Short mmCIF file of C-alpha atoms in Angstrom, two decimals:
data_model
loop_
_atom_site.label_atom_id
_atom_site.label_comp_id
_atom_site.label_asym_id
_atom_site.label_seq_id
_atom_site.Cartn_x
_atom_site.Cartn_y
_atom_site.Cartn_z
CA MET A 1 0.00 0.14 0.03
CA THR A 2 1.31 3.37 -0.88
CA ASP A 3 2.29 5.85 1.79
CA LYS A 4 -0.49 8.44 0.24
CA ILE A 5 -3.99 7.85 -1.41
CA LYS A 6 -4.53 10.79 -3.85
CA ILE A 7 -8.46 11.15 -4.71
CA LYS A 8 -10.68 13.52 -6.66
CA VAL A 9 -14.24 14.49 -5.17
CA SER A 10 -17.05 15.99 -6.23
CA LEU A 11 -17.16 20.00 -3.85
CA PHE A 12 -20.50 19.09 -2.29
CA VAL A 13 -18.39 16.07 -1.03
CA ALA A 14 -15.20 18.09 -0.47
CA ASN A 15 -17.61 20.37 2.02
CA ILE A 16 -19.27 17.34 3.92
CA LEU A 17 -15.30 16.79 4.92
CA GLU A 18 -14.10 20.21 5.72
CA ASN A 19 -17.80 20.74 7.96
CA ASP A 20 -17.50 16.90 9.63
CA ALA A 21 -13.68 17.28 10.53
CA LEU A 22 -14.30 20.55 12.00
CA ARG A 23 -17.68 20.28 13.79
CA PHE A 24 -16.02 16.59 14.92
CA GLY A 25 -13.42 17.87 16.53
CA PHE A 26 -11.06 16.64 13.54
CA MET A 27 -8.48 20.08 13.94
CA LYS A 28 -4.70 20.69 13.69
CA ASN A 29 -2.66 24.03 14.82
CA GLY A 30 -5.99 25.43 14.42
CA LYS A 31 -7.44 24.34 11.13
CA SER A 32 -9.79 21.29 9.41
CA ASN A 33 -7.53 17.95 10.24
CA LYS A 34 -9.65 15.42 7.56
CA ASN A 35 -6.59 13.11 7.41
CA ALA A 36 -7.44 11.87 10.78
CA LEU A 37 -11.24 12.03 9.90
CA LEU A 38 -10.71 9.62 6.97
CA ASN A 39 -8.69 7.51 8.53
CA LYS A 40 -10.83 6.47 11.49
CA LEU A 41 -14.02 7.35 9.17
CA ILE A 42 -13.15 4.69 6.15
CA PRO A 43 -12.83 1.31 7.81
CA THR A 44 -16.72 1.43 9.57
CA LEU A 45 -17.65 2.33 5.74
CA VAL A 46 -15.62 -0.90 4.48
CA GLU A 47 -17.65 -2.86 7.42
CA VAL A 48 -21.31 -1.17 6.54
CA ARG A 49 -20.61 -2.52 2.85
CA LYS A 50 -19.68 -5.78 3.38
CA ALA A 51 -21.99 -6.36 5.80
CA ARG A 52 -24.82 -4.48 2.25
CA ARG A 53 -23.22 -7.72 0.37
CA ASN A 54 -23.35 -10.29 3.20
CA GLU A 55 -26.91 -9.60 3.20
CA ILE A 56 -27.53 -9.51 -0.91
CA GLU A 57 -26.33 -12.76 -0.25
CA GLU A 58 -27.83 -14.57 2.04
CA ILE A 59 -31.21 -12.94 0.47
CA LEU A 60 -30.23 -14.59 -2.71
CA THR A 61 -29.34 -17.56 -1.26
CA ASN A 62 -31.73 -18.48 1.77
CA GLU A 63 -35.07 -16.68 0.15
CA TYR A 64 -34.77 -16.97 -3.60
CA ASN A 65 -32.86 -20.45 -3.34
CA ARG A 66 -30.70 -19.69 -6.64
CA LYS A 67 -28.65 -21.74 -7.98
CA ASP A 68 -26.82 -19.07 -9.07
CA GLY A 69 -26.57 -16.51 -6.95
CA GLU A 70 -22.88 -16.28 -6.70
CA LYS A 71 -22.69 -14.88 -10.10
CA ILE A 72 -25.88 -12.56 -9.10
CA TYR A 73 -24.35 -11.32 -6.05
CA SER A 74 -21.14 -10.30 -7.83
CA ALA A 75 -22.90 -8.28 -10.92
CA VAL A 76 -25.26 -6.51 -8.31
CA ASN A 77 -22.09 -5.56 -6.57
CA THR A 78 -20.69 -3.83 -8.97
CA VAL A 79 -23.56 -2.80 -10.33
CA ILE A 80 -24.31 -1.11 -6.74
CA ASP A 81 -21.00 0.71 -6.89
CA LYS A 82 -21.01 1.91 -10.09
CA VAL A 83 -24.65 3.58 -10.29
CA TYR A 84 -25.45 3.85 -7.06
CA PHE A 85 -22.44 5.50 -5.80
CA ASN A 86 -20.57 7.51 -8.63
CA GLY A 87 -21.81 10.30 -7.76
CA GLU A 88 -22.00 12.05 -10.56
CA GLU A 89 -25.31 14.07 -9.32
CA LEU A 90 -23.65 15.39 -6.48
CA ASN A 91 -22.00 17.87 -9.27
CA VAL A 92 -18.59 17.54 -11.64
CA LEU A 93 -15.06 16.46 -9.72
CA GLU A 94 -13.10 18.82 -9.39
CA GLU A 95 -11.06 18.89 -5.60
CA TYR A 96 -8.85 16.63 -4.49
CA ILE A 97 -7.96 15.03 -1.57
CA TRP A 98 -5.24 13.06 -0.24
CA ILE A 99 -5.45 10.56 2.41
CA ARG A 100 -2.05 8.77 4.70
CA PRO A 101 -2.91 6.06 5.93
CA THR A 102 -2.17 5.88 9.51
CA LYS A 103 -0.42 2.47 11.18
CA GLU A 104 -3.63 1.72 13.03
CA ALA A 105 -6.13 2.13 9.43
CA MET A 106 -4.19 0.27 7.04
CA PRO A 107 -4.87 -2.97 7.73
CA CYS A 108 -8.51 -1.68 6.87
CA TYR A 109 -6.83 -0.34 3.28
CA ASP A 110 -5.30 -3.32 2.46
CA GLU A 111 -8.14 -4.70 2.07
CA ILE A 112 -9.33 -2.43 0.33
CA GLU A 113 -6.32 -2.77 -2.07
CA THR A 114 -6.04 -7.18 -2.22
CA SER A 115 -9.97 -7.94 -1.46
CA GLU A 116 -12.44 -5.11 -2.28
CA VAL A 117 -11.38 -3.78 -5.27
CA LEU A 118 -11.35 -7.29 -6.52
CA ILE A 119 -15.24 -7.51 -5.69
CA THR A 120 -16.67 -4.13 -7.15
CA ALA A 121 -14.05 -3.75 -10.41
CA GLN A 122 -12.92 -0.77 -9.11
CA GLU A 123 -9.28 1.58 -8.61
CA ILE A 124 -9.44 1.88 -4.62
CA SER A 125 -9.67 5.40 -6.06
CA VAL A 126 -13.11 5.17 -7.26
CA TYR A 127 -13.85 2.36 -4.18
CA ILE A 128 -13.04 5.20 -2.30
CA ARG A 129 -14.70 7.91 -3.90
CA GLY A 130 -17.62 5.82 -3.84
CA LEU A 131 -18.06 5.21 0.06
CA LEU A 132 -18.02 8.79 0.79
CA ASN A 133 -19.83 9.92 -1.58
CA GLU A 134 -22.94 7.23 -0.04
CA TYR A 135 -21.60 9.32 3.36
CA SER A 136 -22.11 12.63 2.34
CA ARG A 137 -25.92 11.36 1.35
CA LEU A 138 -26.60 11.28 5.04
CA PRO A 139 -28.19 13.60 7.32
CA GLN A 140 -25.28 14.52 9.61
CA TYR A 141 -26.38 12.54 12.96
CA LYS A 142 -26.24 10.15 10.90
CA ARG A 143 -22.71 10.66 9.43
CA GLU A 144 -21.79 11.45 13.14
CA MET A 145 -22.46 7.67 14.58
CA LEU A 146 -20.86 5.98 11.57
CA THR A 147 -17.60 7.80 12.68
CA PHE A 148 -17.50 7.90 16.02
CA ASP A 149 -18.98 3.80 16.02
CA LYS A 150 -16.45 2.34 18.61
CA GLU A 151 -17.34 4.68 21.06
CA LEU A 152 -21.55 4.74 20.21
CA ASP A 153 -21.51 1.01 20.39
CA ALA A 154 -19.08 1.16 24.09
CA PHE A 155 -21.45 3.25 25.34
CA ALA A 156 -24.85 1.40 24.07
CA ASN A 157 -23.70 -1.89 26.29
CA ALA A 158 -23.05 -0.21 28.80
CA CYS A 159 -26.76 0.96 28.76
CA GLU A 160 -27.78 -1.89 28.53
CA THR A 161 -25.04 -4.06 31.41
CA HIS A 162 -25.52 -0.69 33.44
CA GLN A 163 -21.58 -1.23 33.72
CA ILE A 164 -19.79 2.41 35.03
CA LEU A 165 -18.30 3.63 31.82
CA HIS A 166 -14.91 5.95 31.97
CA PHE A 167 -14.58 8.02 29.39
CA ARG A 168 -12.23 11.54 28.68
CA ASP A 169 -14.44 14.41 27.09
CA LYS A 170 -12.32 15.69 24.06
CA GLU A 171 -13.48 19.31 24.67
CA THR A 172 -13.10 20.09 28.13
CA ASN A 173 -10.16 17.20 28.77
CA GLU A 174 -12.80 15.89 32.16
CA ARG A 175 -12.73 12.55 32.66
CA TYR A 176 -15.73 10.79 33.92
CA LYS A 177 -16.67 8.17 35.75
CA ALA A 178 -20.78 7.44 33.95
CA PHE A 179 -23.89 5.49 34.90
CA ALA A 180 -24.67 5.45 30.97
CA PHE A 181 -28.69 6.19 29.78
CA ASP A 182 -29.76 6.65 26.74
CA TYR A 183 -28.60 8.93 23.41
CA CYS A 184 -30.14 10.65 21.01
CA TYR A 185 -29.74 13.00 18.78
CA GLY A 186 -31.80 17.08 18.48
CA TYR A 187 -33.70 17.54 15.53
CA LEU A 188 -34.23 20.36 13.07
CA TYR A 189 -30.67 22.31 12.71
CA ASP A 190 -28.98 20.66 15.31
CA GLN A 191 -28.49 16.66 14.48
CA THR A 192 -25.54 15.97 17.28
CA ASN A 193 -25.77 13.20 19.25
CA TYR A 194 -26.34 13.20 22.94
CA CYS A 195 -25.27 11.01 24.93
CA ILE A 196 -27.11 11.00 28.48
CA ILE A 197 -25.24 9.91 31.38
CA TYR A 198 -25.80 10.44 35.36
CA ASP A 199 -22.14 11.94 36.73
CA ILE A 200 -21.33 9.67 39.69
CA ASN A 201 -18.89 11.27 40.81
CA ASN A 202 -20.77 14.84 41.20
CA LYS A 203 -24.05 13.45 41.01
CA MET A 204 -24.97 15.46 38.18
CA ILE A 205 -27.14 14.43 35.10
CA LYS A 206 -25.50 15.89 31.76
CA SER A 207 -25.50 14.90 27.83
CA VAL A 208 -22.35 14.89 26.60
CA PRO A 209 -22.49 15.34 22.80
CA LEU A 210 -21.06 11.96 20.82
CA HIS A 211 -18.03 13.37 19.04
CA ARG A 212 -16.38 14.31 22.42
CA ILE A 213 -16.34 11.11 23.83
CA GLN A 214 -12.73 10.13 23.95
CA ASP A 215 -10.92 7.20 25.46
CA ILE A 216 -13.84 4.71 26.87
CA TYR A 217 -13.75 1.52 28.46
CA ALA A 218 -16.90 -0.10 30.84
CA ILE A 219 -15.85 -1.85 33.26
CA ARG A 220 -17.54 -4.91 35.28
CA GLN A 221 -18.94 -3.23 38.29
CA LYS A 222 -22.47 -2.54 37.32
CA TYR A 223 -23.78 0.81 38.93
CA LYS A 224 -27.45 0.22 41.15
CA SER A 225 -29.56 3.13 40.32
CA SER A 226 -32.62 4.09 41.99
CA GLU A 227 -35.83 4.97 41.16
CA ARG A 228 -36.35 8.64 41.35
CA LEU A 229 -33.00 8.78 40.11
CA LEU A 230 -34.38 7.02 36.25
CA GLU A 231 -37.51 8.61 36.72
CA GLU A 232 -35.10 12.00 36.34
CA LEU A 233 -33.04 10.75 33.49
CA GLN A 234 -36.46 9.43 31.71
CA VAL A 235 -37.50 13.43 32.12
CA TYR A 236 -34.57 15.16 31.20
CA CYS A 237 -34.17 12.78 27.82
CA ASP A 238 -38.12 13.95 26.76
CA ASN A 239 -37.66 17.78 28.03
CA CYS A 240 -34.17 18.12 27.93
CA SER A 241 -33.22 20.80 25.02
CA PHE A 242 -30.17 18.88 23.94
CA ASP A 243 -28.69 22.15 21.66
CA GLU A 244 -27.60 23.37 24.97
CA GLU A 245 -25.61 21.51 28.24
CA ILE A 246 -28.15 21.03 30.79
CA ILE A 247 -27.06 19.91 34.04
CA MET A 248 -29.24 19.19 36.79
CA GLY A 249 -28.25 18.34 41.02
CA VAL A 250 -29.91 14.00 41.96
CA GLU A 251 -29.79 14.02 45.17
#
């Protein structure tokens, strides 16, 4: 795999990536760091694409019992990428972006080079442009969920298990020991994903934007919440305006 990948994209896609890098906190020396955004995002987009292919294959095999399912499966994957994600309607390809693969993301780019481009019959740059075209069509809250899918998975799992969660707010650098309650996204002009927590140390209910959660992990110990706390958390979720951080004290 080369040290750098050059991709030609539309102005629309370039602007979306610029906006998301700034909004999601991928910054370096006061400017957007699109390379950091892309190295975190692309492995997830590849997994989404692979999951879709697997679903197509399962439907052909289990629901239609096609003997020629493998041939149809191969053709469908190529056609979907070439027709649906070619991005012609996203305006002329006039902007260049560069990706410098990080050590952590390198296995993904190797997989694209050795496997994905063969399945889709595309060059690496065309394949990645298709991923970014699909990503750029999505609403902002969904783009944030894809970019921070690992953080969201860890938070969602803690919501289900009630395991105590530890994480750092990368904007304030504050560390949290928290009970994870739920997550939701703002509506209309604000589409940020908010993680609703009970701050165990400070005895506060608050929301933290998903893109600010970093170094997240759960411990085995579970938090035993009172009925009153659960009621107040639910009231907060139902009535809070998530375009601002609102903090409520709990006895």
